[in-house]
PDB file of C-alpha atoms in Angstrom:
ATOM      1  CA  UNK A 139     -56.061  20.263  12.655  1.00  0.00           C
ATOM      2  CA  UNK A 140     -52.942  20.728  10.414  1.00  0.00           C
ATOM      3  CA  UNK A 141     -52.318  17.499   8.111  1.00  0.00           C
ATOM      4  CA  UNK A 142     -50.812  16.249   4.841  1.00  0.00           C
ATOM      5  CA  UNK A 143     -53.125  14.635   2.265  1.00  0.00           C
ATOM      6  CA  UNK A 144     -51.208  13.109  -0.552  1.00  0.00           C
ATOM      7  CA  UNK A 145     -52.239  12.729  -4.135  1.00  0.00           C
ATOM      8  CA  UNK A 146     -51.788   9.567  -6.181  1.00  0.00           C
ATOM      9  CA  UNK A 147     -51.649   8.919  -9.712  1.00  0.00           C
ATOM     10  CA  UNK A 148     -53.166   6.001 -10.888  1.00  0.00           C
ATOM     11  CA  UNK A 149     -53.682   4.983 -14.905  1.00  0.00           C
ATOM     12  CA  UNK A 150     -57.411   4.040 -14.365  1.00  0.00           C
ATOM     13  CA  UNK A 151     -59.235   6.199 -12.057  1.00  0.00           C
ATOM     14  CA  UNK A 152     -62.531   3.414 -12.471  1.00  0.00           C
ATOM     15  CA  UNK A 153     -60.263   0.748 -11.482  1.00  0.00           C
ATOM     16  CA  UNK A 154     -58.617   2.490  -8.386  1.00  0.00           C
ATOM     17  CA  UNK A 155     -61.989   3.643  -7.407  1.00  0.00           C
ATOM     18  CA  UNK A 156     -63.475   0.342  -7.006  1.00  0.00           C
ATOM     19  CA  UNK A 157     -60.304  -1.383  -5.207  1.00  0.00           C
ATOM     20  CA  UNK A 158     -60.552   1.249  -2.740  1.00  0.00           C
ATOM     21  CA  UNK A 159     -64.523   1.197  -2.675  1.00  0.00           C
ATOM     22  CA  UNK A 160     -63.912  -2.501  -1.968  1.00  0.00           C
ATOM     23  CA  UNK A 161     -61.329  -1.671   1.249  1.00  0.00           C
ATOM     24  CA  UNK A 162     -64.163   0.373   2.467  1.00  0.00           C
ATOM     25  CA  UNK A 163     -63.837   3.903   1.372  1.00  0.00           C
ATOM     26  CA  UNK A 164     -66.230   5.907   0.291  1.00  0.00           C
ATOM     27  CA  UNK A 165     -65.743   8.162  -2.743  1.00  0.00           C
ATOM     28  CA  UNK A 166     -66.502  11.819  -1.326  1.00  0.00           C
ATOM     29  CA  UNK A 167     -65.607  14.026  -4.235  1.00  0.00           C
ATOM     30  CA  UNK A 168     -65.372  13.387  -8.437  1.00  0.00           C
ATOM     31  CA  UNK A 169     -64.310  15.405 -11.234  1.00  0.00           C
ATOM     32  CA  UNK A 170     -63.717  14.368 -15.111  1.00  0.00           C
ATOM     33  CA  UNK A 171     -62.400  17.825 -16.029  1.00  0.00           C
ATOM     34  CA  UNK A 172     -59.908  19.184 -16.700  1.00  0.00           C
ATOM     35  CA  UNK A 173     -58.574  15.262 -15.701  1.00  0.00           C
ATOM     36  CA  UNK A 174     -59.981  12.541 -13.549  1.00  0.00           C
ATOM     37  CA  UNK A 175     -59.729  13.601 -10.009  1.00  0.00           C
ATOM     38  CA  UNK A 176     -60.909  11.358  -6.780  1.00  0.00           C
ATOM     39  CA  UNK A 177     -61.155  11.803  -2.674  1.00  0.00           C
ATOM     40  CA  UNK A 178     -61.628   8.626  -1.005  1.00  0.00           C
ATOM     41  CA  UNK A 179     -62.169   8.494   2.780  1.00  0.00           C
ATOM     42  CA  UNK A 180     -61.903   5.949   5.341  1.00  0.00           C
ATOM     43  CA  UNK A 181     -62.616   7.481   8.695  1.00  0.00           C
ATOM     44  CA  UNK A 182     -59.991   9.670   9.505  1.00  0.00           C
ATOM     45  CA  UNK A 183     -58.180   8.926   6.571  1.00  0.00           C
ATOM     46  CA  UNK A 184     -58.275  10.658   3.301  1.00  0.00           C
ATOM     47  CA  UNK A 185     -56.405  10.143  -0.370  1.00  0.00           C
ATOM     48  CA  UNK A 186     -56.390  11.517  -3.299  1.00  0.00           C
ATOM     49  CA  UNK A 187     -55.798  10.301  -6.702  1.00  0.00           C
ATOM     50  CA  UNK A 188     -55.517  12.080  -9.869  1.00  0.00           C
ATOM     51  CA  UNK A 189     -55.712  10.060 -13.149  1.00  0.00           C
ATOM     52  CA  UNK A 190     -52.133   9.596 -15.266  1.00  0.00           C
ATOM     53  CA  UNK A 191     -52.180   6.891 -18.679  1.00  0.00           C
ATOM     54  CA  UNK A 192     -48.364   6.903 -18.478  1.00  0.00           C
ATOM     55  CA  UNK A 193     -48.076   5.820 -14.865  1.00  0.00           C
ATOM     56  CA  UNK A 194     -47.274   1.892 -15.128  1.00  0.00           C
ATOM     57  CA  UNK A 195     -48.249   0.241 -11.988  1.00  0.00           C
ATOM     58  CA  UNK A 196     -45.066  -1.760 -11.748  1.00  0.00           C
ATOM     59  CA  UNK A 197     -42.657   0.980 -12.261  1.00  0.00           C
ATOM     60  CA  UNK A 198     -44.507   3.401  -9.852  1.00  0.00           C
ATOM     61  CA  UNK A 199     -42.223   4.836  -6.785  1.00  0.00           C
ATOM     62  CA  UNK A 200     -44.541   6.567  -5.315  1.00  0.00           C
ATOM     63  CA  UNK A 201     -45.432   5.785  -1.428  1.00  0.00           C
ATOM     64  CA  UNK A 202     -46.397   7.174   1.193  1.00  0.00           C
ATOM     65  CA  UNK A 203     -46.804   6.527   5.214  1.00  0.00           C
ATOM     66  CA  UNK A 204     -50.483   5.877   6.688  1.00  0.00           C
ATOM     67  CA  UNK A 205     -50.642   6.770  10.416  1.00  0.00           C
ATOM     68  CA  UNK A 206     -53.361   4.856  12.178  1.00  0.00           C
ATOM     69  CA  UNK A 207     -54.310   4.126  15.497  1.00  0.00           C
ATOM     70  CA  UNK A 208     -55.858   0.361  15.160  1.00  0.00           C
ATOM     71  CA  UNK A 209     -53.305  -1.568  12.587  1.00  0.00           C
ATOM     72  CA  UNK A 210     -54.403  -5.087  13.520  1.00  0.00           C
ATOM     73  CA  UNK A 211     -58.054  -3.812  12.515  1.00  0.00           C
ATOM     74  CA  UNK A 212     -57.907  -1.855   9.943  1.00  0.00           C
ATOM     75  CA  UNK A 213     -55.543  -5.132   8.433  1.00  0.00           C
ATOM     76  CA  UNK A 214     -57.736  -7.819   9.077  1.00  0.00           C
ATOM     77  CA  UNK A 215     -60.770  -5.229   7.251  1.00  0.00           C
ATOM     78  CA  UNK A 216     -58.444  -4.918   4.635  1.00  0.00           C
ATOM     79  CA  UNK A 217     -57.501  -8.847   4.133  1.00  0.00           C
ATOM     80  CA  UNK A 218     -61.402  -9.718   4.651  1.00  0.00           C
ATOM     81  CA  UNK A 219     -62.252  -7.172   1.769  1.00  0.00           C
ATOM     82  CA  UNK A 220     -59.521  -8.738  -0.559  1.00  0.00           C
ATOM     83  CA  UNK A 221     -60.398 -12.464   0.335  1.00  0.00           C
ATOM     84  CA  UNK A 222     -64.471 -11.665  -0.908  1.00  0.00           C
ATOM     85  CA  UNK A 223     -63.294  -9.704  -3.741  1.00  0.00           C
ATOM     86  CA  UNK A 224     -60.605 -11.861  -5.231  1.00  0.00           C
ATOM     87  CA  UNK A 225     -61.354 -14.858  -3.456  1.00  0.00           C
ATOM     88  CA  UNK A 226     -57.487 -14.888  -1.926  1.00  0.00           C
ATOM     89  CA  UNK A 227     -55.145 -12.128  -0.412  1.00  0.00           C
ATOM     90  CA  UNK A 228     -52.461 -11.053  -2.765  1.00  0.00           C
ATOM     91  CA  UNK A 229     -49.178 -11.243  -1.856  1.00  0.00           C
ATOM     92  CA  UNK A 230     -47.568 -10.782  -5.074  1.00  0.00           C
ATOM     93  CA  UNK A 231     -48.277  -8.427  -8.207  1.00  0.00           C
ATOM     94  CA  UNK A 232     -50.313  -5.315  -8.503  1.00  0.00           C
ATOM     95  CA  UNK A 233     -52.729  -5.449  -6.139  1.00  0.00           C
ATOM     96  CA  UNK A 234     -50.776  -6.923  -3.184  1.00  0.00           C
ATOM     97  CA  UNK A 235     -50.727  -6.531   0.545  1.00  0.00           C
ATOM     98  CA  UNK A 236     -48.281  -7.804   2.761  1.00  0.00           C
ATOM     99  CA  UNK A 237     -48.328  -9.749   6.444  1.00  0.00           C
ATOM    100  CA  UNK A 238     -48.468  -7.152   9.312  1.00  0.00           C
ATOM    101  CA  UNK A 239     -44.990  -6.994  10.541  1.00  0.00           C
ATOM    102  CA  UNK A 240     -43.416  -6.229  14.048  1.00  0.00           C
ATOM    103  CA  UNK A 241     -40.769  -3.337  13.702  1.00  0.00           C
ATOM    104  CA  UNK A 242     -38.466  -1.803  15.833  1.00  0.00           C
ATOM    105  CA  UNK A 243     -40.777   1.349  15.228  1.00  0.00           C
ATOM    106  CA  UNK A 244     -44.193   0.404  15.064  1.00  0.00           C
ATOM    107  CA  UNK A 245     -46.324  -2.472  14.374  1.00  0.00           C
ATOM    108  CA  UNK A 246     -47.102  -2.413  10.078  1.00  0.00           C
ATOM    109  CA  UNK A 247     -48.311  -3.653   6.529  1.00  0.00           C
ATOM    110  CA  UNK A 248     -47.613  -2.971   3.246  1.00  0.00           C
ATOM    111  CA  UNK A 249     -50.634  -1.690   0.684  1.00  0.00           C
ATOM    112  CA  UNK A 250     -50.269  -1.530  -3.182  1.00  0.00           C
ATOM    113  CA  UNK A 251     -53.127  -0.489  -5.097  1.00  0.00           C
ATOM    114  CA  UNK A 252     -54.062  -0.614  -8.447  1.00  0.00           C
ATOM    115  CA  UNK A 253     -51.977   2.470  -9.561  1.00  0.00           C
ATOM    116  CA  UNK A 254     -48.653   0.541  -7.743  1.00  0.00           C
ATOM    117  CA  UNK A 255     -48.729   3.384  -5.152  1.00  0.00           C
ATOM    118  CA  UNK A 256     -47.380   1.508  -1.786  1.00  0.00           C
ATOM    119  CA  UNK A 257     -48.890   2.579   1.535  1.00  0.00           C
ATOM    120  CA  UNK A 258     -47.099   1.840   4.359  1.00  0.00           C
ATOM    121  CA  UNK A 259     -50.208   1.442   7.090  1.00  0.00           C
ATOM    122  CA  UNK A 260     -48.630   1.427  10.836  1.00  0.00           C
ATOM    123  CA  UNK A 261     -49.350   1.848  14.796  1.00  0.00           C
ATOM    124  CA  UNK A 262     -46.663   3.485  16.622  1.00  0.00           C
ATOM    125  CA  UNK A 263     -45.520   0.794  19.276  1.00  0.00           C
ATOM    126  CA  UNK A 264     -46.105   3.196  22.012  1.00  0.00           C
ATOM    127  CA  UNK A 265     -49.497   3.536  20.949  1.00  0.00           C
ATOM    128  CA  UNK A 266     -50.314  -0.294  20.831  1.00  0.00           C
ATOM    129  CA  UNK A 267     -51.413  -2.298  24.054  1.00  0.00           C
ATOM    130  CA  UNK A 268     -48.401  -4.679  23.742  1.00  0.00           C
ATOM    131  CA  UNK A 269     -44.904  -4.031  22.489  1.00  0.00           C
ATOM    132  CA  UNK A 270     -44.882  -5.274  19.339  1.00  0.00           C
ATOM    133  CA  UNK A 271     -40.910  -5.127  19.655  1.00  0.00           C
ATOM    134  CA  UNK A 272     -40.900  -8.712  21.181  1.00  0.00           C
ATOM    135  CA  UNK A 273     -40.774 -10.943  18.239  1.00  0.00           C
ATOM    136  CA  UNK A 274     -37.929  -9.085  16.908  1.00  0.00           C
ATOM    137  CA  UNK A 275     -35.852  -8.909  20.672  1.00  0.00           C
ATOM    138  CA  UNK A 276     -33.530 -11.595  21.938  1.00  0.00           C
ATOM    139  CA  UNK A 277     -32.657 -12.181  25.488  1.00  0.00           C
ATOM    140  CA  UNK A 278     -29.206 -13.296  24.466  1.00  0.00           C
ATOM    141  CA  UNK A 279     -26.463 -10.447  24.451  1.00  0.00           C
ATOM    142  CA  UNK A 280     -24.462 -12.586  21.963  1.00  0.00           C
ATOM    143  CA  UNK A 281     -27.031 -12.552  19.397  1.00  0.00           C
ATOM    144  CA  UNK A 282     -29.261 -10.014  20.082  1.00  0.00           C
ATOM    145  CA  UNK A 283     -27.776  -7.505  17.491  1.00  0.00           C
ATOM    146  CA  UNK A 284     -27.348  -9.781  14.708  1.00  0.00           C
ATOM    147  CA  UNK A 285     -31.095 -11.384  15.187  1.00  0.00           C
ATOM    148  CA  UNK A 286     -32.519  -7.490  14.951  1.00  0.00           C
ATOM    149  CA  UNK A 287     -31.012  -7.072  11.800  1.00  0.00           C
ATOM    150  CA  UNK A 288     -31.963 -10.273  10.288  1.00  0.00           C
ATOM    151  CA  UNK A 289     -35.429  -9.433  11.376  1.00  0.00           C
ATOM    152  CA  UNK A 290     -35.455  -5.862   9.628  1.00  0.00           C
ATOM    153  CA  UNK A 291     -34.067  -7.108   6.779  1.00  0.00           C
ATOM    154  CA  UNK A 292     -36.689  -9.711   6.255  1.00  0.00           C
ATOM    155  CA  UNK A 293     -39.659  -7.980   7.508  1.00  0.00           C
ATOM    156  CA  UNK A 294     -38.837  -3.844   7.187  1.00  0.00           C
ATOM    157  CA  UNK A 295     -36.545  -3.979   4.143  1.00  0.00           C
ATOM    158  CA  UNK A 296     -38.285  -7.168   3.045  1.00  0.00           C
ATOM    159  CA  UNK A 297     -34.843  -8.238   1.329  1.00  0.00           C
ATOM    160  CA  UNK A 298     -35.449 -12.072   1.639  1.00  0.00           C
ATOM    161  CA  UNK A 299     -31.701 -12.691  -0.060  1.00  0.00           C
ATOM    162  CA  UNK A 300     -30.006 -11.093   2.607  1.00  0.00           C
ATOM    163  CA  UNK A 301     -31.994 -11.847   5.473  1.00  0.00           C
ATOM    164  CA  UNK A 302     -31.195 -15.829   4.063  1.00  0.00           C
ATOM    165  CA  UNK A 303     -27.482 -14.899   4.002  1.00  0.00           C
ATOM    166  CA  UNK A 304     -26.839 -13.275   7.392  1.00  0.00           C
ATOM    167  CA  UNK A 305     -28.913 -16.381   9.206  1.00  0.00           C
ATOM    168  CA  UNK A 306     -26.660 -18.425   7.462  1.00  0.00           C
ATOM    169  CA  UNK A 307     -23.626 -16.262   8.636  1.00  0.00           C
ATOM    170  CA  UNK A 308     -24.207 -15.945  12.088  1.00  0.00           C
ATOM    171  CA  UNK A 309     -26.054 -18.343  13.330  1.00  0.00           C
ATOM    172  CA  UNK A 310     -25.647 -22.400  13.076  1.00  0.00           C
ATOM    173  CA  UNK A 311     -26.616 -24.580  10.709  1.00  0.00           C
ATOM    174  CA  UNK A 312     -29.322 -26.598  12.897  1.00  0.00           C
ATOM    175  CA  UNK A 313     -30.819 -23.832  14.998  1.00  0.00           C
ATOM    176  CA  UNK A 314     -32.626 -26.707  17.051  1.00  0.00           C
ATOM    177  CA  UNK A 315     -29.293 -27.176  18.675  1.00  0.00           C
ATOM    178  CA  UNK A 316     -29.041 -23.742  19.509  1.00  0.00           C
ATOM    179  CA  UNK A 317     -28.581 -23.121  23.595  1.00  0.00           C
ATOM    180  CA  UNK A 318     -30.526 -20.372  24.035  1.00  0.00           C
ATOM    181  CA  UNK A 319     -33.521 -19.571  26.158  1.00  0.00           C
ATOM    182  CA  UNK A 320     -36.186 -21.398  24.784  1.00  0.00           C
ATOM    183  CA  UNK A 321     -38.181 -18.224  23.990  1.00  0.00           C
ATOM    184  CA  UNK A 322     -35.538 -16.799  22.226  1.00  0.00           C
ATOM    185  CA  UNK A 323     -35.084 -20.459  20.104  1.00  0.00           C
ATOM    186  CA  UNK A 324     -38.961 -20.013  19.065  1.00  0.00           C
ATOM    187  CA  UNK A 325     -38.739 -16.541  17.663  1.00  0.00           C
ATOM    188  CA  UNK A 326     -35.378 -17.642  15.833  1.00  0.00           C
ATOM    189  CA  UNK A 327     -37.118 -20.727  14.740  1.00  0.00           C
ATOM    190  CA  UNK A 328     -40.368 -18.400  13.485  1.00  0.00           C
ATOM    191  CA  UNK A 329     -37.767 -16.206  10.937  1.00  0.00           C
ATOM    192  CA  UNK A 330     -35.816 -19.042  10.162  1.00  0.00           C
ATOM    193  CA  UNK A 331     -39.397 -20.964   8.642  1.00  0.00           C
ATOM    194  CA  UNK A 332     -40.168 -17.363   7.321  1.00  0.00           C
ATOM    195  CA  UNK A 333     -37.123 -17.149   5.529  1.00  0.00           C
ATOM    196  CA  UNK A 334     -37.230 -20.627   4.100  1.00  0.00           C
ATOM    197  CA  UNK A 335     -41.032 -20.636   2.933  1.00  0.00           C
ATOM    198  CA  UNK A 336     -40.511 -16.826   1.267  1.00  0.00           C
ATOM    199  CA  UNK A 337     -37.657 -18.301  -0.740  1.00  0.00           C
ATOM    200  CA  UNK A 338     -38.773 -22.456  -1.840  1.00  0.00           C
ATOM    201  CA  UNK A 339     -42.640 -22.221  -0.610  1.00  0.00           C
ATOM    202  CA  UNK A 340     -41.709 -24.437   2.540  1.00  0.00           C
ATOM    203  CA  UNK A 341     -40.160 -24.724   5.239  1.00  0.00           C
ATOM    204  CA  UNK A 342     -37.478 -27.903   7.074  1.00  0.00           C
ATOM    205  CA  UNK A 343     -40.002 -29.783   8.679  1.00  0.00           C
ATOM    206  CA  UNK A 344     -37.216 -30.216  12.125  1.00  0.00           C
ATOM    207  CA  UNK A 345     -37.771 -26.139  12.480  1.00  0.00           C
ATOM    208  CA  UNK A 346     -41.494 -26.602  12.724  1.00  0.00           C
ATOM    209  CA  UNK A 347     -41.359 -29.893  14.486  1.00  0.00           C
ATOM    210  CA  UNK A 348     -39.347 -28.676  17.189  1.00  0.00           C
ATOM    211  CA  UNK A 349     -41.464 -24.833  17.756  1.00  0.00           C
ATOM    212  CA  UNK A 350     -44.121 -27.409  18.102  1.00  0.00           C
ATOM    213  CA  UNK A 351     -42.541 -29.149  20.940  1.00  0.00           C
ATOM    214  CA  UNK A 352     -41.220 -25.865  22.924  1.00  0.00           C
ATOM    215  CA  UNK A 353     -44.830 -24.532  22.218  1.00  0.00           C
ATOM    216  CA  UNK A 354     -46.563 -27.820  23.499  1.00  0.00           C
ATOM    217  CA  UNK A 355     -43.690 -27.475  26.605  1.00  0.00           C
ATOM    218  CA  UNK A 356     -45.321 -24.333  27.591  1.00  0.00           C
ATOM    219  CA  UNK A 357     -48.921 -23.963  26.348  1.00  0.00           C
ATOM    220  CA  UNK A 358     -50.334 -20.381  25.650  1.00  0.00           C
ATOM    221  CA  UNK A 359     -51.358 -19.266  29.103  1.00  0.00           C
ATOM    222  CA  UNK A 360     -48.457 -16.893  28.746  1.00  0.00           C
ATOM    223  CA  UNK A 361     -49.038 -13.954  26.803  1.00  0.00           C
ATOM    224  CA  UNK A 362     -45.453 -14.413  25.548  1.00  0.00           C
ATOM    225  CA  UNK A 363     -46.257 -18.377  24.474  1.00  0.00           C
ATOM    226  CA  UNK A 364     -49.255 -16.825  23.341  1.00  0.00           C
ATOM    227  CA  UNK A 365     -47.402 -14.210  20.446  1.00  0.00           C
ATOM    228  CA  UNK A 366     -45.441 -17.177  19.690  1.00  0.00           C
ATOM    229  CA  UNK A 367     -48.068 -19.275  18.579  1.00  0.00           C
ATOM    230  CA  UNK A 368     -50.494 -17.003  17.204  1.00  0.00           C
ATOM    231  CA  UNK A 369     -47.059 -15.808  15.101  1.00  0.00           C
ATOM    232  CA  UNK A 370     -46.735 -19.475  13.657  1.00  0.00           C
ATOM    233  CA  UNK A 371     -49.656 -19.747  12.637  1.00  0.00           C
ATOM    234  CA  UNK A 372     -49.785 -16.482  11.152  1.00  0.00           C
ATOM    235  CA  UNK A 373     -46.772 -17.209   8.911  1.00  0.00           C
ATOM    236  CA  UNK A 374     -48.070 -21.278   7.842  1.00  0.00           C
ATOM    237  CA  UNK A 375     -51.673 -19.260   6.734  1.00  0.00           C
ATOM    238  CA  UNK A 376     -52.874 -20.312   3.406  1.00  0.00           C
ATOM    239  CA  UNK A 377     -54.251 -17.493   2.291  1.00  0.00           C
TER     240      UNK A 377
END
């Protein structure tokens, strides 16, 4: 099978080693000379790294896209690996990883290891058992296109500023006044308390007061009242 393996640099080959030992991988291949060289596999999945002393972490723009077929598990063996090793999961800094997000695309999280190299880790949505393009869709025509924009920018481009400004732009002040399907209220209610606890750590208690109500209205037999919920609570996590 024809594929693409990249290779990484990373400033300390023991340190990236271990992080990704930690995830799970298995170191398959090591060489000191002529420079620190490393495979690391994960099923399917197989980097490279290649040691550099003048890479800094913070200033590294180096990513690359990780195809895999189970996101959801390979995140939550990811997250469980980083809460035993560091006793939290990093959402800032070098290492971080991000929330899995819902994208127009495919369903996604964001990796940065030790070196700063970002992996973008995804499922294709037509490869997933549910559309994960339903948080991010509005039945509304009128603000349908404005609310899939707001969510890219906050959850694809992950550009907190302007996802603040254009929900301040075009929609109302008090979105619990909003008449709009109810399911289309929650999942503007959900960004909305994203938004807010991204940018001062928490979120107006009225948005979470009244997604309680609407999701106490209409329980979680549905599998959309379902997503909703399990999305709240996915965003208040302490982690």
């Amino acid at each position: 099978m024809n594929k693409i393996i990249p290779i990484l640099p990373c400033p300390s080959m023991k340190d990236q080693v271990s992080f990704y030992e930690k995830l799970g991988f298995t170191l398959s291949y090591f060489s000191h000379r002529p420079y620190s060289y490393a495979v690391l596999q994960l099923d399917s999945l197989e980097l490279h790294f290649y040691s550099s002393k003048k890479m800094v972490p913070g200033e590294n723009p180096l990513m690359c896209y990780v195809r895999v077929d189970q996101v959801d598990r390979v995140y939550e063996q990811f997250t469980n690996a980083l809460k035993q090793s560091l006793g939290k999961v990093p959402r800032t800094g070098i290492p971080r990883i991000s929330k899995l997000k819902h994208l127009k695309e495919d369903r996604r999280f964001i990796l940065t290891d030790m070196g700063g190299n970002t992996l973008f880790i995804g499922t294709p949505n037509e490869e997933l058992p549910e559309t994960s393009a339903f948080l991010r869709s509005l039945a509304s025509e009128e603000h349908s296109d404005s609310f899939g924009i707001l969510y890219d920018l906050l959850y694809s481009k992950e550009d907190v500023s302007s996802a603040a400004a254009m929900l301040n732009k075009f929609f109302p002040a008090d979105l619990t006044s909003m008449e709009v399907e109810e399911l289309d209220l929650a999942k503007l209610l959900l960004v909305a308390m994203d938004i807010q606890l991204h940018q001062h750590q928490a979120a107006d208690s009225r948005l979470g007061e009244k997604l309680e109500e609407l999701i106490a209205a209409h329980g979680t037999a549905s599998e959309d009242w379902s997503r909703i919920s399990r999305q709240r609570q996915s965003i208040l996590a302490e982690e």
